[in-house]
Coordinates of C-alpha atoms in Angstrom, one line a residue:
M1 CA 100.9 21.1 148.7
G2 CA 102.8 23.7 146.6
G3 CA 102.5 26.7 144.0
Q4 CA 104.5 28.7 141.8
V5 CA 104.7 32.9 141.6
D6 CA 105.9 34.2 138.5
L7 CA 108.4 37.8 139.4
N8 CA 109.0 40.3 137.4
W9 CA 111.2 43.5 137.9
S10 CA 113.1 46.3 136.1
I11 CA 115.5 48.2 137.6
E12 CA 117.2 50.9 135.4
G13 CA 120.9 50.6 135.2
A14 CA 120.6 47.2 136.8
S15 CA 123.4 43.9 135.3
L16 CA 123.0 41.4 137.1
Y17 CA 120.2 40.5 139.8
T18 CA 120.9 38.2 142.2
L19 CA 117.6 36.1 144.2
R20 CA 117.8 34.0 147.2
S21 CA 115.4 32.5 150.1
E22 CA 115.4 32.1 153.7
P23 CA 115.0 29.6 154.4
P24 CA 116.7 28.0 151.4
L25 CA 114.5 26.5 148.3
P26 CA 115.8 24.4 145.8
G27 CA 117.4 26.8 142.4
L28 CA 118.3 29.1 144.9
P29 CA 120.4 31.4 144.8
L30 CA 120.0 32.2 141.3
H31 CA 122.2 34.9 139.3
T32 CA 120.9 36.3 136.6
T33 CA 120.6 38.6 134.1
H34 CA 116.9 38.4 133.1
S35 CA 114.7 40.5 134.9
S36 CA 112.1 38.3 135.5
A37 CA 112.1 34.7 137.1
R38 CA 109.3 31.9 138.0
I39 CA 109.8 30.6 141.9
Q40 CA 108.3 26.6 142.3
V41 CA 107.5 26.2 146.1
K42 CA 106.9 22.9 147.1
G43 CA 105.2 22.1 150.2
H44 CA 107.6 19.1 151.6
T45 CA 110.4 21.3 150.6
N46 CA 110.7 22.6 154.4
P47 CA 107.3 21.7 156.3
S48 CA 108.4 24.3 159.4
P49 CA 108.4 28.1 158.0
Q50 CA 104.7 29.4 157.3
S51 CA 106.7 31.7 155.0
Y52 CA 109.9 32.5 153.0
R53 CA 111.8 35.5 152.1
L54 CA 113.0 36.4 149.1
I55 CA 115.5 38.7 148.5
L56 CA 116.1 40.3 145.3
E57 CA 119.7 42.4 144.9
A58 CA 120.7 44.4 141.8
N59 CA 124.0 45.2 140.2
T60 CA 123.9 48.6 139.4
S61 CA 126.5 51.2 138.7
K62 CA 125.5 52.8 141.9
G63 CA 126.2 49.7 144.0
I64 CA 123.2 47.2 145.0
Q65 CA 120.0 48.0 145.5
R66 CA 117.6 45.0 147.3
L67 CA 114.4 44.5 147.6
V68 CA 112.5 41.6 150.5
V69 CA 109.7 39.8 149.3
Y70 CA 107.8 37.6 151.3
L71 CA 106.6 34.3 150.1
R72 CA 103.9 31.6 151.5
K73 CA 104.4 27.9 151.5
D74 CA 101.6 27.4 148.8
G75 CA 103.4 29.9 146.4
S76 CA 100.9 33.0 147.1
L77 CA 102.7 35.9 148.1
A78 CA 102.5 36.5 152.0
C79 CA 101.9 40.1 152.0
P80 CA 99.1 40.3 148.6
T81 CA 98.4 44.1 149.6
R82 CA 101.7 45.3 148.4
V83 CA 103.0 43.0 145.6
G84 CA 101.1 40.6 143.8
P85 CA 102.3 37.9 141.4
Q86 CA 103.3 39.1 137.7
A87 CA 103.3 43.0 139.5
Q88 CA 106.5 44.9 139.0
L89 CA 108.1 44.9 142.0
P90 CA 108.2 48.3 143.7
M91 CA 111.9 49.2 144.4
A92 CA 112.5 49.6 148.2
R93 CA 114.8 52.9 149.5
P94 CA 117.8 51.9 148.4
E95 CA 120.9 50.9 150.0
V96 CA 123.7 52.8 147.7
L97 CA 126.8 51.5 148.3
E98 CA 130.1 52.6 147.5
V99 CA 130.8 51.0 143.5
G100 CA 132.8 48.2 143.6
L101 CA 132.4 47.2 147.2
G102 CA 130.4 45.4 149.8
R103 CA 129.0 46.7 153.0
F104 CA 131.7 45.8 155.8
D105 CA 129.6 47.1 158.5
V106 CA 127.0 44.3 158.4
P107 CA 127.4 41.1 160.3
H108 CA 128.9 38.3 158.1
V109 CA 131.2 35.2 158.3
P110 CA 134.1 35.3 159.4
G111 CA 137.2 34.8 156.6
R112 CA 134.9 34.9 153.2
L113 CA 134.6 37.1 150.4
I114 CA 132.4 36.7 147.3
A115 CA 134.0 38.8 144.0
Y116 CA 132.3 38.9 140.8
R117 CA 134.3 39.4 137.7
K118 CA 132.4 39.1 133.8
N119 CA 135.2 36.5 133.5
S120 CA 135.0 34.1 136.5
L121 CA 137.3 31.9 135.0
S122 CA 139.9 34.6 135.3
L123 CA 139.9 34.9 138.7
Q124 CA 141.0 31.1 139.1
H125 CA 143.6 31.3 136.3
H126 CA 145.0 34.2 138.6
S127 CA 144.3 32.4 142.3
A128 CA 148.0 32.6 142.8
S129 CA 147.9 36.5 142.7
A130 CA 144.9 37.1 144.6
Q131 CA 146.3 34.8 147.1
R132 CA 149.3 36.8 147.2
L133 CA 146.7 39.8 148.1
G134 CA 145.1 37.9 151.3
A135 CA 142.5 35.6 149.0
Q136 CA 142.2 32.0 148.5
W137 CA 139.9 31.2 145.4
V138 CA 137.6 28.5 146.8
Q139 CA 134.5 28.0 144.2
D140 CA 133.5 29.1 141.2
L141 CA 129.3 30.3 142.0
G142 CA 128.3 30.7 138.7
G143 CA 127.8 33.8 136.7
G144 CA 130.4 35.1 137.2
W145 CA 130.7 35.1 141.0
S146 CA 133.5 33.2 142.9
L147 CA 133.8 32.7 146.6
Y148 CA 137.1 33.7 148.1
R149 CA 138.8 32.6 151.6
T150 CA 140.6 35.6 153.9
P151 CA 142.4 36.1 157.2
P152 CA 139.3 36.3 159.6
G153 CA 139.4 40.2 160.4
Q154 CA 140.5 41.3 157.2
E155 CA 137.9 40.8 155.0
A156 CA 137.8 44.4 154.3
T157 CA 141.2 45.1 153.5
V158 CA 141.6 42.2 151.4
A159 CA 137.9 42.8 149.6
Q160 CA 139.7 46.8 148.7
R161 CA 142.9 45.2 147.5
L162 CA 141.0 43.0 145.2
Y163 CA 138.9 45.6 143.7
Q164 CA 141.9 48.3 143.1
Q165 CA 143.9 46.0 142.0
G166 CA 140.9 44.7 139.2
W167 CA 140.9 41.2 139.8
S168 CA 137.1 42.0 140.6
Q169 CA 134.6 44.3 139.9
Y170 CA 132.8 43.7 143.2
V171 CA 133.5 42.4 146.2
Q172 CA 131.2 41.6 149.4
P173 CA 131.7 39.6 152.5
E174 CA 129.4 36.5 153.0
Y175 CA 126.2 38.3 154.8
L176 CA 125.1 36.6 158.2
Y177 CA 121.5 37.0 158.1
Q178 CA 118.9 36.6 160.9
P179 CA 115.3 34.7 161.5
N180 CA 113.1 37.6 161.0
S181 CA 112.2 38.0 164.6
L182 CA 111.9 40.6 166.9
P183 CA 114.5 40.7 169.5
L184 CA 113.7 40.0 172.8
P185 CA 113.4 42.0 175.4
P186 CA 113.4 45.1 173.5
N187 CA 116.6 47.2 174.6
N188 CA 114.0 50.3 176.3
R189 CA 115.6 51.7 179.2
S190 CA 112.2 51.3 181.5
Y191 CA 111.1 47.9 179.9
P192 CA 112.8 46.2 182.3
L193 CA 111.8 47.4 185.7
E194 CA 108.2 49.0 184.5
Q195 CA 106.6 47.5 181.4
A196 CA 107.9 43.7 181.7
A197 CA 105.8 43.1 184.5
L198 CA 102.9 45.2 182.9
F199 CA 103.5 43.2 179.7
Q200 CA 103.7 39.6 180.8
Q201 CA 99.8 39.9 182.2
M202 CA 98.7 39.6 178.5
N203 CA 101.9 37.4 177.5
F204 CA 103.0 40.2 174.6
E205 CA 106.6 38.9 174.4
A206 CA 105.3 35.2 173.1
A207 CA 102.9 37.2 170.7
W208 CA 105.8 39.5 169.2
Q209 CA 107.6 35.9 168.8
Q210 CA 105.1 34.5 166.5
L211 CA 105.1 37.6 164.2
E212 CA 107.3 39.1 161.7
V213 CA 107.8 41.9 160.2
G214 CA 107.0 42.8 156.4
C215 CA 103.5 43.4 155.8
D216 CA 101.4 46.4 155.7
W217 CA 100.8 48.1 158.9
P218 CA 97.5 48.1 160.4
V219 CA 96.2 51.1 161.4
I220 CA 94.6 52.1 164.9
A221 CA 93.1 55.2 165.8
V222 CA 93.4 57.0 169.0
A223 CA 90.3 59.7 169.3
D224 CA 91.4 61.5 171.9
T225 CA 93.1 65.1 173.2
G226 CA 95.3 65.1 170.4
V227 CA 98.7 63.8 170.3
Y228 CA 102.4 65.5 170.4
T229 CA 103.2 64.7 166.8
Q230 CA 106.4 65.7 167.0
R231 CA 108.3 63.3 169.6
G232 CA 110.9 61.0 168.2
D233 CA 110.2 58.3 169.8
L234 CA 106.7 58.2 168.6
A235 CA 106.3 59.6 165.2
P236 CA 107.6 56.9 163.3
N237 CA 104.7 55.2 164.6
L238 CA 102.2 57.6 163.1
T239 CA 100.5 57.3 159.9
P240 CA 101.6 60.4 157.6
P241 CA 100.6 63.7 158.4
R242 CA 98.4 64.3 155.6
S243 CA 95.7 61.7 157.5
W244 CA 95.4 63.5 160.8
L245 CA 92.5 65.1 161.4
D246 CA 91.6 67.8 164.5
V247 CA 87.7 67.5 164.0
V248 CA 86.6 70.7 166.7
G249 CA 89.9 72.9 166.9
S250 CA 89.3 75.0 169.6
D251 CA 86.1 75.3 170.8
L252 CA 83.2 73.0 170.8
D253 CA 80.3 75.8 169.8
Y254 CA 82.2 76.9 166.6
P255 CA 83.8 73.8 165.2
H256 CA 87.4 74.7 163.0
P257 CA 88.4 71.1 161.7
I258 CA 91.8 71.2 160.0
Q259 CA 93.8 67.9 158.4
G260 CA 97.4 67.4 158.8
V261 CA 97.8 68.9 162.5
V262 CA 96.5 67.0 165.9
Q263 CA 98.5 69.4 168.4
P264 CA 96.9 69.3 171.9
H265 CA 95.5 72.6 174.0
P266 CA 97.9 73.2 176.8
G267 CA 96.4 72.6 180.3
T268 CA 95.4 70.1 182.6
G269 CA 94.6 66.4 180.5
A270 CA 96.7 67.9 177.2
S271 CA 98.7 64.4 177.0
H272 CA 96.2 62.1 177.6
G273 CA 95.7 61.4 174.0
T274 CA 99.7 60.9 173.8
Q275 CA 99.5 58.6 176.5
V276 CA 97.5 56.6 175.1
A277 CA 99.1 56.6 171.6
S278 CA 102.2 55.7 173.1
I279 CA 100.9 52.6 175.1
I280 CA 100.3 51.5 171.1
A281 CA 103.3 53.1 169.1
A282 CA 106.1 53.9 171.6
T283 CA 109.3 53.1 169.1
T284 CA 110.4 49.9 170.3
N285 CA 114.1 48.5 170.7
D286 CA 115.6 51.5 169.5
G287 CA 117.3 52.6 173.6
S288 CA 114.5 55.3 174.0
A289 CA 112.6 55.3 177.0
L290 CA 109.7 53.0 176.2
A291 CA 108.3 50.7 174.2
G292 CA 105.1 49.9 172.6
T293 CA 102.8 47.0 173.4
A294 CA 102.8 47.4 168.5
Y295 CA 106.2 46.8 169.2
N296 CA 106.3 48.8 165.4
L297 CA 104.4 46.6 164.0
L298 CA 100.9 49.0 163.8
R299 CA 100.9 53.1 163.1
V300 CA 98.4 55.1 165.1
L301 CA 96.3 57.4 163.1
P302 CA 95.8 60.2 165.6
I303 CA 92.6 61.9 165.7
K304 CA 91.7 65.2 167.9
I305 CA 88.1 65.5 169.1
F306 CA 88.1 67.6 172.6
D307 CA 88.7 71.4 171.9
A308 CA 90.7 73.9 174.6
E309 CA 88.2 73.3 177.5
R310 CA 88.6 69.6 177.3
R311 CA 85.2 68.8 175.6
A312 CA 84.2 66.1 173.3
G313 CA 80.7 66.6 171.7
T314 CA 78.2 63.8 170.1
L315 CA 79.2 64.7 166.6
Q316 CA 82.7 64.9 167.3
L317 CA 82.8 61.1 168.2
A318 CA 80.7 60.5 165.5
Q319 CA 82.6 62.0 163.1
A320 CA 86.2 60.7 164.2
L321 CA 84.5 56.9 163.9
E322 CA 83.3 58.0 160.1
Y323 CA 86.2 59.7 159.5
A324 CA 88.6 56.5 161.0
A325 CA 86.4 54.4 158.2
G326 CA 87.3 56.7 155.4
A327 CA 85.4 60.2 155.5
T328 CA 83.5 62.3 157.1
Q329 CA 81.5 65.0 156.4
I330 CA 81.7 68.7 159.2
A331 CA 79.7 71.6 158.3
G332 CA 78.9 70.4 154.7
R333 CA 82.8 69.4 153.5
L334 CA 84.0 66.4 153.1
Y335 CA 87.0 64.8 154.7
T336 CA 88.3 62.1 153.5
N337 CA 91.3 59.9 155.0
P338 CA 94.2 58.3 152.8
T339 CA 94.8 55.9 155.4
P340 CA 91.8 54.4 157.0
A341 CA 92.0 52.6 160.3
Q342 CA 90.9 49.1 161.5
V343 CA 90.6 49.7 164.7
V344 CA 89.3 52.8 166.9
N345 CA 90.6 53.4 170.4
L346 CA 88.4 55.0 172.6
S347 CA 89.6 56.2 175.9
L348 CA 86.4 57.8 177.1
S349 CA 83.3 58.0 178.3
I350 CA 80.2 58.7 180.0
S351 CA 79.7 57.3 183.5
Q352 CA 75.9 57.8 183.9
P353 CA 73.9 54.2 185.0
G354 CA 71.8 53.5 181.9
F355 CA 73.2 55.7 179.4
R356 CA 73.0 55.8 175.7
D357 CA 73.8 58.2 173.1
L358 CA 71.5 57.2 170.0
Y359 CA 72.5 58.9 167.6
L360 CA 76.3 57.6 168.7
E361 CA 74.7 54.3 168.4
Q362 CA 73.7 54.7 165.0
V363 CA 76.9 55.7 163.7
L364 CA 79.1 52.7 165.7
E365 CA 76.7 50.4 163.9
Q366 CA 77.4 52.1 160.7
V367 CA 81.1 52.1 161.3
T368 CA 80.9 48.4 162.6
Q369 CA 79.0 47.3 159.6
Q370 CA 81.8 48.7 157.3
G371 CA 84.6 46.2 159.2
L372 CA 85.8 48.9 162.0
I373 CA 86.6 47.4 165.1
V374 CA 85.7 50.1 168.4
V375 CA 87.7 49.5 171.5
A376 CA 86.6 51.7 174.5
S377 CA 87.4 52.0 178.2
S378 CA 84.8 50.6 180.6
G379 CA 85.1 54.0 182.8
N380 CA 87.0 55.0 186.4
A381 CA 83.8 55.8 188.7
D382 CA 83.7 52.2 190.3
L383 CA 80.5 51.9 189.4
A384 CA 78.6 47.9 188.6
R385 CA 77.9 49.0 185.2
V386 CA 80.1 50.0 182.3
G387 CA 80.2 53.2 181.2
Y388 CA 79.3 54.5 177.2
P389 CA 80.3 54.2 174.7
A390 CA 81.9 50.9 176.2
S391 CA 78.0 49.4 176.9
S392 CA 77.5 49.6 173.1
P393 CA 76.8 46.2 171.7
F394 CA 79.0 47.9 168.7
V395 CA 82.2 48.2 171.0
I396 CA 84.5 45.9 172.4
S397 CA 84.6 47.6 176.1
V398 CA 87.9 47.5 178.2
G399 CA 88.3 47.9 182.2
A400 CA 91.6 47.9 184.2
T401 CA 93.7 45.4 186.1
D402 CA 96.3 46.0 189.1
G403 CA 99.4 44.5 189.7
N404 CA 97.7 41.4 191.1
R405 CA 95.8 41.0 188.0
E406 CA 92.5 41.8 189.6
R407 CA 90.1 44.3 188.5
A408 CA 91.8 48.1 189.5
Q409 CA 90.6 50.1 192.6
W410 CA 93.1 53.4 193.2
F411 CA 90.9 54.7 195.9
S412 CA 87.9 55.7 197.2
G413 CA 85.0 56.3 194.1
F414 CA 88.1 55.7 191.8
A415 CA 88.2 52.4 190.7
S416 CA 87.7 50.2 186.9
N417 CA 83.2 50.1 186.1
Y418 CA 82.4 46.7 186.2
G419 CA 79.1 45.1 185.5
P420 CA 77.7 42.9 182.9
E421 CA 78.7 45.0 180.0
L422 CA 82.3 44.7 180.7
E423 CA 84.4 41.8 178.1
F424 CA 87.7 42.0 178.7
V425 CA 90.4 43.8 180.8
A426 CA 93.8 45.1 180.5
P427 CA 96.7 46.8 182.7
G428 CA 95.6 50.2 183.9
T429 CA 97.7 50.7 187.2
G430 CA 101.0 52.4 187.0
V431 CA 101.6 52.2 182.8
P432 CA 104.5 54.2 181.9
V433 CA 103.2 56.5 179.2
A434 CA 104.9 59.7 177.3
Y435 CA 104.2 62.6 178.9
G436 CA 104.3 65.7 176.9
P437 CA 106.0 67.3 174.3
T438 CA 109.4 66.3 174.4
S439 CA 110.6 63.0 173.5
G440 CA 111.9 61.1 176.9
D441 CA 109.4 62.4 179.4
Y442 CA 106.8 60.2 180.5
A443 CA 104.9 59.0 183.3
L444 CA 102.6 56.4 185.2
A445 CA 99.1 56.4 184.3
Y446 CA 96.3 54.8 186.2
G447 CA 92.7 54.6 184.5
T448 CA 90.9 52.3 182.3
S449 CA 92.3 55.1 179.4
A450 CA 95.4 53.1 179.8
A451 CA 94.1 49.6 179.6
A452 CA 91.9 50.2 176.4
P453 CA 94.9 50.7 174.0
F454 CA 96.5 47.1 175.4
V455 CA 93.3 45.8 173.6
S456 CA 93.5 47.3 170.8
T457 CA 97.0 46.7 170.0
T458 CA 96.0 42.9 170.5
I459 CA 93.3 43.2 167.7
G460 CA 95.9 45.3 165.5
L461 CA 97.9 42.2 166.0
Y462 CA 95.6 40.1 165.1
L463 CA 94.8 41.6 162.2
L464 CA 98.7 42.1 160.9
Q465 CA 99.3 37.9 161.5
L466 CA 95.4 37.3 159.5
Q467 CA 97.3 39.4 156.9
R468 CA 100.8 37.8 156.8
L469 CA 99.0 34.5 156.7
G470 CA 96.9 35.2 153.7
T471 CA 93.4 34.1 155.5
S472 CA 90.7 35.8 154.9
Y473 CA 87.2 35.9 156.9
A474 CA 84.2 34.3 154.8
G475 CA 81.9 36.4 156.8
S476 CA 80.3 39.7 155.8
P477 CA 82.5 43.5 157.5
G478 CA 79.4 43.7 159.8
E479 CA 80.2 40.0 161.4
F480 CA 83.8 40.6 161.7
L481 CA 83.4 41.9 164.9
A482 CA 81.6 39.0 166.7
Q483 CA 84.6 36.9 165.0
V484 CA 86.9 39.4 166.8
R485 CA 85.2 38.6 170.2
R486 CA 85.0 34.7 170.0
C487 CA 89.1 35.3 168.9
L488 CA 89.5 37.5 172.2
Q489 CA 87.2 35.6 174.1
S490 CA 88.9 31.8 173.2
A491 CA 92.2 33.2 174.2
A492 CA 91.1 35.3 177.8
Q493 CA 92.0 34.3 180.7
H494 CA 88.3 32.8 182.5
G495 CA 87.4 32.0 178.8
A496 CA 83.6 30.9 179.0
A497 CA 83.8 31.7 182.8
W498 CA 82.9 35.7 182.7
N499 CA 82.5 37.3 185.9
S500 CA 81.5 40.5 186.4
Q501 CA 84.7 41.8 187.8
V502 CA 87.1 41.3 185.4
G503 CA 84.6 39.7 182.3
F504 CA 86.7 37.2 180.5
G505 CA 89.6 38.6 182.0
L506 CA 93.1 38.8 180.4
I507 CA 93.6 38.2 177.0
D508 CA 97.0 36.0 175.8
V509 CA 98.3 38.0 172.8
A510 CA 100.2 34.9 172.1
R511 CA 97.3 32.8 171.8
V512 CA 95.2 35.8 169.9
V513 CA 97.8 35.4 166.8
D514 CA 99.1 31.6 166.9
P515 CA 98.1 30.3 163.4
G516 CA 97.2 27.0 165.8
N517 CA 94.5 28.5 167.3
P518 CA 91.3 27.2 165.3
V519 CA 89.1 29.9 166.8
C520 CA 91.1 32.7 165.3
F521 CA 92.3 31.2 162.3
P522 CA 89.5 29.0 161.5
Q523 CA 90.4 26.4 158.5
E524 CA 88.6 27.3 155.0
N525 CA 87.0 24.4 153.9
P526 CA 88.8 22.3 150.5

């Protein structure tokens, strides 16, 4: 099993390219002045990794520019939506270094330097002089590159001497690369005492260990009261502002849609959408207060559907769903979404037994046929029937658990709805969430509104893993909801043993993203 990929690049001002791989592939690292390379990947080379990182470094007059591409074992690119074989590789944001020297503030091997000189023989010839500067020549790496040994801790000082004395045009340390996994546990301040136990209910940490950064981010639309997009502990994980949409404005009776602004209206409940979004997308492992369940791997698209009096009508929900899927018309004007979502989170409901909104139902069916997955909370009225739209067959319904992983019952008349339409449950008791417009301010949330985003994240991470592995769903977009349901059920606490209190139970997210789960990642027929 194996394959090949042809890469072409064009980087202005570059004189030398280095292409290497993690884990190593035969023939790499490659030092070349050419602007193309053919990579042959053999399946037996290393049976363990599911993908490789190809790192392209270009020497330019402004320093080193770097681009990372992910490659599967069969030779295809792991993130085909970003870069394809034979495509011109777009430059990532360049790391502009001081001309002549690499980065010594990056982890590196003590006592080793890699130097470039057009005539590598002169480096060996003058090794005695270089040794007086503190560098012992070790070997010729080819292409003008040589390896030096220095006293440990003196790498930067010796490199400066070599460069200033003219023994090399460029000197860098031998950098240390880490596996492309997510640091665990994340260093958010509230994580150890307040979040870890909740996240462990769904085995998020084990799921994070199976995921990699580098593919395009799946998008989860949060249709709610709006989001305080200025929060620095949330903003980096939101979609670009041009994609945000307020479908209603301040008055439901006189809608005034606007793109680019989703600021909540002041008053009680203003932070509801921010709370929901933060459960998914709070910036993670950055020292801030909260970690997000998505660990920076997904993006949230905020759609504001509530007016200043916290009213959202049938049309607002329908327009939000249509916009999340791609476009909607409001008062005769077309609003196109430049960043369509794959999942929509609806932390809202009408908890009237047997209620059904027929207009909204046909919109739900329509967006489902387009491949959109809708998740909704079951409601908090302690009823033996799930609220709407969670009760719709086109929606994945989510109830809430308490600290004992049982159906949450907070006080009389305020508990997680349950019953025949309930599918899954997630933490909904004392969930730390972002609160208000100021970064670092947070509160504890209670309710099924907090539970739904846990499942929305789970589906988003599943989509990310499908994308990373290059696994495609063989059915039609409209049948994808059934596949997602099968996958979630295969990883649920009770499996096929459904019960009315918690449905199929809590979902093991690690099982959802496990490539070895045949239900979630069915093997394609040869």
